Every structure is written in structure tokens, then in C-alpha cells.
One Martini backbone bead per residue (centre of mass of N, CA, C, O) as a GRO file, in nm:
protein
  287
    1MET     BB    1   0.093   0.038   0.026
    2GLY     BB    2   0.086   0.361  -0.054
    3LEU     BB    3   0.100   0.704  -0.012
    4THR     BB    4  -0.171   0.773  -0.154
    5HIS     BB    5  -0.343   0.656   0.118
    6ILE     BB    6  -0.209   0.893   0.295
    7ARG     BB    7  -0.284   1.099   0.574
    8LEU     BB    8  -0.130   1.366   0.703
    9PRO     BB    9  -0.059   1.526   0.965
   10LYS     BB   10   0.000   1.790   1.124
   11ASN     BB   11   0.335   1.826   1.172
   12PHE     BB   12   0.477   1.604   1.026
   13ASP     BB   13   0.781   1.423   1.131
   14LEU     BB   14   0.960   1.188   0.992
   15ASP     BB   15   1.237   1.180   1.133
   16GLU     BB   16   1.126   1.176   1.422
   17ARG     BB   17   0.966   0.912   1.395
   18LEU     BB   18   1.200   0.724   1.316
   19MET     BB   19   1.357   0.773   1.580
   20ARG     BB   20   1.139   0.702   1.798
   21TYR     BB   21   1.091   0.399   1.633
   22ALA     BB   22   1.371   0.242   1.585
   23ASP     BB   23   1.342  -0.034   1.745
   24ALA     BB   24   1.146  -0.154   1.497
   25ILE     BB   25   1.391  -0.102   1.302
   26GLU     BB   26   1.570  -0.261   1.027
   27GLN     BB   27   1.865  -0.153   0.857
   28HIS     BB   28   2.023  -0.462   0.860
   29ALA     BB   29   1.876  -0.718   0.722
   30GLU     BB   30   2.106  -0.884   0.577
   31THR     BB   31   2.228  -1.006   0.854
   32PHE     BB   32   1.964  -1.221   0.883
   33ALA     BB   33   2.018  -1.422   0.683
   34GLY     BB   34   1.907  -1.746   0.789
   35ARG     BB   35   1.823  -1.612   1.114
   36TRP     BB   36   1.553  -1.489   1.208
   37ALA     BB   37   1.416  -1.684   1.415
   38HIS     BB   38   1.667  -1.668   1.615
   39ALA     BB   39   1.779  -1.367   1.624
   40CYS     BB   40   1.483  -1.245   1.724
   41TRP     BB   41   1.538  -1.405   1.966
   42PRO     BB   42   1.386  -1.265   2.240
   43CYS     BB   43   1.068  -1.113   2.189
   44GLY     BB   44   0.923  -1.236   2.394
   45PRO     BB   45   0.810  -1.301   2.681
   46SER     BB   46   0.938  -1.409   2.994
   47SER     BB   47   0.723  -1.667   2.995
   48GLU     BB   48   0.874  -1.843   2.833
   49PRO     BB   49   0.973  -2.141   2.775
   50VAL     BB   50   1.206  -2.344   2.851
   51GLY     BB   51   1.421  -2.379   2.553
   52ARG     BB   52   1.328  -2.148   2.393
   53ASP     BB   53   1.500  -1.995   2.074
   54THR     BB   54   1.252  -1.977   1.860
   55PHE     BB   55   1.070  -1.942   1.598
   56ASP     BB   56   0.835  -2.120   1.409
   57ALA     BB   57   0.799  -1.863   1.210
   58VAL     BB   58   0.807  -1.676   0.891
   59HIS     BB   59   0.647  -1.361   0.808
   60LEU     BB   60   0.575  -1.180   0.511
   61ASP     BB   61   0.495  -0.829   0.463
   62LEU     BB   62   0.454  -0.700   0.148
   63GLY     BB   63   0.354  -0.403   0.199
   64CYS     BB   64   0.258  -0.302   0.511
   65GLY     BB   65   0.227  -0.020   0.567
   66LYS     BB   66   0.084   0.066   0.886
   67GLY     BB   67   0.051  -0.243   1.032
   68ALA     BB   68  -0.230  -0.378   1.101
   69PHE     BB   69  -0.201  -0.668   1.006
   70ILE     BB   70   0.057  -0.765   1.165
   71ALA     BB   71  -0.044  -0.688   1.444
   72CYS     BB   72  -0.276  -0.891   1.453
   73CYS     BB   73  -0.112  -1.144   1.392
   74ALA     BB   74   0.090  -1.119   1.632
   75GLU     BB   75  -0.120  -1.147   1.861
   76ARG     BB   76  -0.218  -1.439   1.769
   77ASN     BB   77   0.112  -1.517   1.696
   78PRO     BB   78   0.379  -1.525   1.910
   79HIS     BB   79   0.559  -1.766   1.743
   80THR     BB   80   0.565  -1.553   1.513
   81LEU     BB   81   0.748  -1.391   1.272
   82TYR     BB   82   0.717  -1.049   1.167
   83VAL     BB   83   0.779  -0.902   0.842
   84GLY     BB   84   0.784  -0.562   0.752
   85MET     BB   85   0.764  -0.431   0.421
   86ASP     BB   86   0.879  -0.103   0.293
   87ALA     BB   87   0.958   0.181   0.076
   88GLU     BB   88   0.790   0.376   0.256
   89PRO     BB   89   0.864   0.588   0.512
   90VAL     BB   90   0.581   0.646   0.626
   91CYS     BB   91   0.506   0.353   0.673
   92ILE     BB   92   0.736   0.285   0.863
   93ALA     BB   93   0.661   0.483   1.086
   94TYR     BB   94   0.377   0.372   1.149
   95ALA     BB   95   0.449   0.074   1.199
   96ALA     BB   96   0.653   0.125   1.429
   97GLN     BB   97   0.458   0.265   1.619
   98ARG     BB   98   0.269   0.025   1.657
   99VAL     BB   99   0.473  -0.172   1.776
  100VAL     BB  100   0.555  -0.005   2.023
  101GLU     BB  101   0.266   0.070   2.144
  102GLN     BB  102   0.186  -0.260   2.144
  103HIS     BB  103   0.425  -0.439   2.236
  104LEU     BB  104   0.565  -0.589   1.993
  105ARG     BB  105   0.790  -0.892   1.986
  106ASN     BB  106   0.714  -1.016   1.665
  107VAL     BB  107   0.823  -0.745   1.512
  108VAL     BB  108   0.966  -0.631   1.196
  109ILE     BB  109   1.090  -0.340   1.033
  110VAL     BB  110   1.154  -0.294   0.674
  111PRO     BB  111   1.330  -0.063   0.452
  112ARG     BB  112   1.207  -0.225   0.174
  113GLY     BB  113   1.199  -0.386  -0.126
  114ALA     BB  114   1.164  -0.655  -0.337
  115ALA     BB  115   1.465  -0.654  -0.450
  116ALA     BB  116   1.588  -0.742  -0.150
  117LEU     BB  117   1.509  -1.037  -0.078
  118PRO     BB  118   1.767  -1.220  -0.151
  119ALA     BB  119   1.941  -1.063   0.081
  120ILE     BB  120   1.743  -1.122   0.340
  121PHE     BB  121   1.672  -1.416   0.237
  122SER     BB  122   1.674  -1.750   0.251
  123PRO     BB  123   1.625  -2.044   0.149
  124GLY     BB  124   1.325  -2.143   0.303
  125GLU     BB  125   1.250  -1.909   0.532
  126LEU     BB  126   0.951  -1.883   0.437
  127ASP     BB  127   0.601  -1.941   0.535
  128ALA     BB  128   0.505  -1.645   0.438
  129ILE     BB  129   0.323  -1.434   0.200
  130THR     BB  130   0.199  -1.098   0.181
  131LEU     BB  131  -0.034  -0.915  -0.048
  132ASN     BB  132  -0.164  -0.606   0.037
  133PHE     BB  133  -0.266  -0.398  -0.182
  134PRO     BB  134  -0.109  -0.357  -0.431
  135THR     BB  135   0.009  -0.182  -0.670
  136PRO     BB  136  -0.114  -0.215  -0.994
  137HIS     BB  137  -0.007  -0.080  -1.241
  138PRO     BB  138  -0.199  -0.058  -1.519
  139LYS     BB  139   0.020  -0.007  -1.711
  140ARG     BB  140   0.211  -0.170  -1.932
  141HIS     BB  141   0.496  -0.011  -1.865
  142HIS     BB  142   0.445  -0.108  -1.538
  143ALA     BB  143   0.444  -0.426  -1.498
  144ALA     BB  144   0.727  -0.478  -1.355
  145LYS     BB  145   0.612  -0.362  -1.067
  146ARG     BB  146   0.448  -0.599  -1.014
  147LEU     BB  147   0.413  -0.836  -0.753
  148VAL     BB  148   0.243  -1.044  -0.977
  149ASN     BB  149   0.444  -1.109  -1.166
  150VAL     BB  150   0.618  -1.372  -1.284
  151ASP     BB  151   0.901  -1.274  -1.182
  152HIS     BB  152   0.827  -1.229  -0.889
  153LEU     BB  153   0.710  -1.512  -0.833
  154LEU     BB  154   0.980  -1.656  -0.890
  155ALA     BB  155   1.148  -1.507  -0.664
  156TYR     BB  156   0.987  -1.633  -0.419
  157ARG     BB  157   1.016  -1.943  -0.427
  158PRO     BB  158   1.304  -1.998  -0.284
  159LEU     BB  159   1.201  -1.860   0.000
  160LEU     BB  160   1.004  -2.093   0.028
  161ALA     BB  161   0.875  -2.321   0.202
  162HIS     BB  162   0.739  -2.604   0.249
  163GLY     BB  163   0.400  -2.513   0.222
  164ALA     BB  164   0.395  -2.235   0.158
  165THR     BB  165   0.246  -1.906   0.137
  166LEU     BB  166   0.067  -1.697  -0.110
  167THR     BB  167  -0.103  -1.379  -0.057
  168LEU     BB  168  -0.366  -1.212  -0.227
  169ARG     BB  169  -0.499  -0.873  -0.196
  170THR     BB  170  -0.771  -0.693  -0.373
  171ASP     BB  171  -0.963  -0.423  -0.539
  172SER     BB  172  -0.857  -0.531  -0.823
  173LEU     BB  173  -0.990  -0.698  -1.072
  174PRO     BB  174  -0.768  -0.684  -1.293
  175LEU     BB  175  -0.537  -0.791  -1.113
  176TRP     BB  176  -0.667  -1.063  -1.047
  177GLU     BB  177  -0.689  -1.168  -1.335
  178TYR     BB  178  -0.389  -1.144  -1.397
  179ALA     BB  179  -0.279  -1.320  -1.157
  180LYS     BB  180  -0.382  -1.593  -1.241
  181LEU     BB  181  -0.185  -1.621  -1.481
  182GLN     BB  182   0.083  -1.577  -1.319
  183PHE     BB  183   0.064  -1.811  -1.120
  184ALA     BB  184   0.062  -2.031  -1.338
  185ALA     BB  185   0.335  -1.949  -1.478
  186ALA     BB  186   0.496  -1.992  -1.184
  187GLY     BB  187   0.384  -2.270  -1.046
  188TYR     BB  188   0.120  -2.246  -0.883
  189ASP     BB  189  -0.091  -2.366  -0.626
  190VAL     BB  190  -0.416  -2.334  -0.563
  191LEU     BB  191  -0.605  -2.309  -0.262
  192TRP     BB  192  -0.749  -2.021  -0.309
  193ILE     BB  193  -1.036  -1.838  -0.446
  194SER     BB  194  -1.166  -1.489  -0.438
  195SER     BB  195  -1.441  -1.237  -0.466
  196ASP     BB  196  -1.487  -1.254  -0.123
  197THR     BB  197  -1.293  -1.247   0.148
  198ARG     BB  198  -1.470  -1.133   0.375
  199ALA     BB  199  -1.686  -1.363   0.362
  200GLU     BB  200  -1.485  -1.628   0.334
  201HIS     BB  201  -1.254  -1.463   0.536
  202PRO     BB  202  -1.332  -1.309   0.826
  203ASP     BB  203  -1.050  -1.355   1.002
  204TYR     BB  204  -0.900  -1.171   0.829
  205PRO     BB  205  -0.705  -0.925   0.854
  206GLN     BB  206  -0.707  -0.583   0.835
  207THR     BB  207  -0.664  -0.296   0.671
  208GLU     BB  208  -0.697   0.035   0.645
  209TYR     BB  209  -0.768   0.039   0.346
  210GLU     BB  210  -0.991  -0.175   0.355
  211GLU     BB  211  -1.189  -0.024   0.538
  212ARG     BB  212  -1.236   0.211   0.339
  213LEU     BB  213  -1.318   0.058   0.073
  214THR     BB  214  -1.565  -0.102   0.188
  215GLU     BB  215  -1.731   0.160   0.243
  216ARG     BB  216  -1.738   0.200  -0.089
  217GLY     BB  217  -1.807  -0.110  -0.205
  218ALA     BB  218  -1.573  -0.294  -0.212
  219ALA     BB  219  -1.416  -0.560  -0.320
  220VAL     BB  220  -1.228  -0.860  -0.217
  221TYR     BB  221  -0.964  -1.010  -0.365
  222GLY     BB  222  -0.827  -1.357  -0.389
  223ILE     BB  223  -0.507  -1.539  -0.340
  224CYS     BB  224  -0.398  -1.876  -0.258
  225ALA     BB  225  -0.061  -2.015  -0.262
  226THR     BB  226   0.170  -2.273  -0.378
  227PRO     BB  227   0.440  -2.420  -0.467
  228GLY     BB  228   0.502  -2.608  -0.737
  229ALA     BB  229   0.601  -2.700  -1.006
  230GLN     BB  230   0.839  -2.630  -1.208
  231PRO     BB  231   0.847  -2.424  -1.455
  232ASP     BB  232   0.863  -2.384  -1.777
  233THR     BB  233   0.952  -2.184  -2.031
  234ALA     BB  234   0.671  -2.166  -2.166
  235GLN     BB  235   0.511  -2.090  -1.912
  236ILE     BB  236   0.660  -1.828  -1.850
  237GLN     BB  237   0.616  -1.690  -2.128
  238ALA     BB  238   0.309  -1.674  -2.104
  239GLY     BB  239   0.317  -1.455  -1.884
  240ARG     BB  240   0.476  -1.241  -2.054
  241ASP     BB  241   0.260  -1.254  -2.304
  242ALA     BB  242   0.054  -1.143  -2.157
  243GLU     BB  243  -0.153  -0.914  -2.094
  244GLN     BB  244  -0.036  -0.597  -1.937
  245SER     BB  245  -0.299  -0.445  -1.947
  246LEU     BB  246  -0.548  -0.374  -1.717
  247MET     BB  247  -0.765  -0.251  -1.904
  248LEU     BB  248  -0.827  -0.549  -2.041
  249TYR     BB  249  -0.961  -0.658  -1.745
  250LEU     BB  250  -1.208  -0.531  -1.776
  251PRO     BB  251  -1.522  -0.531  -1.798
  252ASP     BB  252  -1.754  -0.501  -2.041
  253ASP     BB  253  -1.950  -0.360  -1.825
  254LEU     BB  254  -1.888  -0.048  -1.708
  255PHE     BB  255  -2.181   0.046  -1.602
  256ALA     BB  256  -2.176  -0.189  -1.364
  257LEU     BB  257  -1.980  -0.044  -1.195
  258ASP     BB  258  -1.934   0.026  -0.842
  259TYR     BB  259  -1.611   0.003  -0.866
  260VAL     BB  260  -1.304   0.184  -0.900
  261PRO     BB  261  -0.993   0.148  -0.919
  262LEU     BB  262  -0.717   0.276  -0.837
  263GLY     BB  263  -0.604   0.457  -1.131
  264MET     BB  264  -0.885   0.401  -1.333
  265GLU     BB  265  -1.088   0.634  -1.371
  266ALA     BB  266  -1.011   0.772  -1.640
  267ALA     BB  267  -1.022   0.521  -1.819
  268VAL     BB  268  -1.319   0.447  -1.774
  269GLU     BB  269  -1.437   0.708  -1.884
  270ASN     BB  270  -1.313   0.681  -2.165
  271PHE     BB  271  -1.444   0.406  -2.236
  272LYS     BB  272  -1.735   0.496  -2.213
  273ASN     BB  273  -1.725   0.712  -2.434
  274ARG     BB  274  -1.645   0.516  -2.661
  275GLN     BB  275  -1.892   0.333  -2.636
  276LEU     BB  276  -2.109   0.556  -2.699
  277LYS     BB  277  -1.956   0.593  -2.995
  278GLY     BB  278  -1.874   0.295  -3.104
  279LYS     BB  279  -1.598   0.228  -2.990
  280SER     BB  280  -1.323   0.102  -2.905
  281ARG     BB  281  -1.160   0.089  -2.620
  282ILE     BB  282  -0.887   0.037  -2.786
  283PRO     BB  283  -0.690   0.127  -3.008
  284GLN     BB  284  -0.528  -0.083  -3.216
  285ALA     BB  285  -0.248   0.073  -3.231
  286THR     BB  286  -0.209   0.049  -2.891
  287ARG     BB  287  -0.189  -0.273  -2.832
   0.00000   0.00000   0.00000
């Protein structure tokens, strides 16, 4: 979840916030590769049983936003280490504040983006990755930035332990439709897929952004998958060759849309106007 969705209070001092909550922020995350579960213990309370010296699992929330999701998860699962990563400093400040003020001792906030993952985690170190409302980057020439394109999904595979899960949740129907193809191209086996995760998985913790968008009538789409057989070259190429413009994953009847995903408002209005004039959604020359 990016800065676009965050309203900053008056007199917000980012540097001061980052310093005040620095205890929850790990600036040298690369030094923990291969030893997160053990090196971050004992984060738990002093009443932990004698002999315990490691977390049972490591869960990465990639694009953690302001930290509401991992804070809730951490309270429910004290023996799981939660690593919240985000490239946006404002998100880091808010997430770290939440960790400190809620006295969460099984959460670490890391100021990095997805490109840093191979340096931060060793093969098989992660038991789960969540992608909560990642920026859709709807334009074709921004597709490489999507956290669910086939190449990103391939990069996550070696970091995931056997049986580990990768879960996407999004309010963008086009991103969800696109992601289905990309998960298949990267060789993931789908555990569940949902067009209404709030109804079908009501116990799943919410993010701040999710709370706001559901009030506006948005549905929350989801995919939960685990790495399957290693995909072959043709399978991977099929993901890269798939249509990369999210504009073309919009439903046929745009006038029936109750909710337009963030960043696609202007495009939808343009497509509606073209439809009323009897024109194709996107001129053939630009496809």
C-alpha cells in the first residue's frame, strides 16, 4: 500500500518519527539472512517456556503499509515472527509506531522493497508471504513493477519453505484477473481463490486501506497459493506474453461497475465515452 492512500497529520515530522520508533526498524536486514527465526528471539515475553530459543515460523508482509495487518497477526500468533517490509518511509514510520505502542515483540519493520528480498532472506526461510493491496500499476509499461507479475512470483519461490503460502488480496478486479494467469505461469498451485475474501475468510485481519475501501462498496479479491512443480520455459513465457495492460482486464460492461479501482478512474471514464460513441475500448494501433 503506497503513500497515495495516506493522509498525513499536520506538523508530521518524518525524521522525528523514524528516530522515535527506531527500535522497531531494522536498517541492516541483510545481516539476518538465514537466521531470522533464531536471531530475533527472544522477542517474546519473559514467561516463554524454558528451552525455547526460536520462532516457529517467519511471515513476510510485503508492502506492510501502516502495519495494522501484521500487528493483528502478531497478537494472534506470538510464536511467529512477522517481518513487515515497505519502501515508503511514511509507512515505515507508522508501522514502527504501531509496533512500539502495542508492545509487539514478534514484529520487525524493514525499510526495503521487493528487489532486496534475495539479500534479506535465505532459501526456504519464509513460511508465508502476504501481498495486501499492492499498487496495481495498471499501465502496460509499468507491468514490471507489479508484485504479482510472473518474474516477481518466480523470485519468491526459492525463499518459500515447503508448504509455504503466498496470499494476494486486492480491490482491483483487473489485477486479480491478471494475477490468476501469472500465478499459473510461475507454477503455483492455488489453495483458494475468492471474489469476496471478507465474506469467505472473515477472520483474516484487515488493513487500514481495506477498511476504507469496503466502506465505499469495494469487493476484496484474493488468491492463496503454494509453489508447485517448477514451471518450464514455455509456461513462464506465457506469463510474460499475457496481456500486460490491466485496462484490458476490466469487465465488458463498464456501466455496471459499482467500484473503480484506484488509478483507473480516468481510463474507465474514457472507455465509457468511447463505448457510447460506438468505438473500440482501446484503439487497435495502441494495443
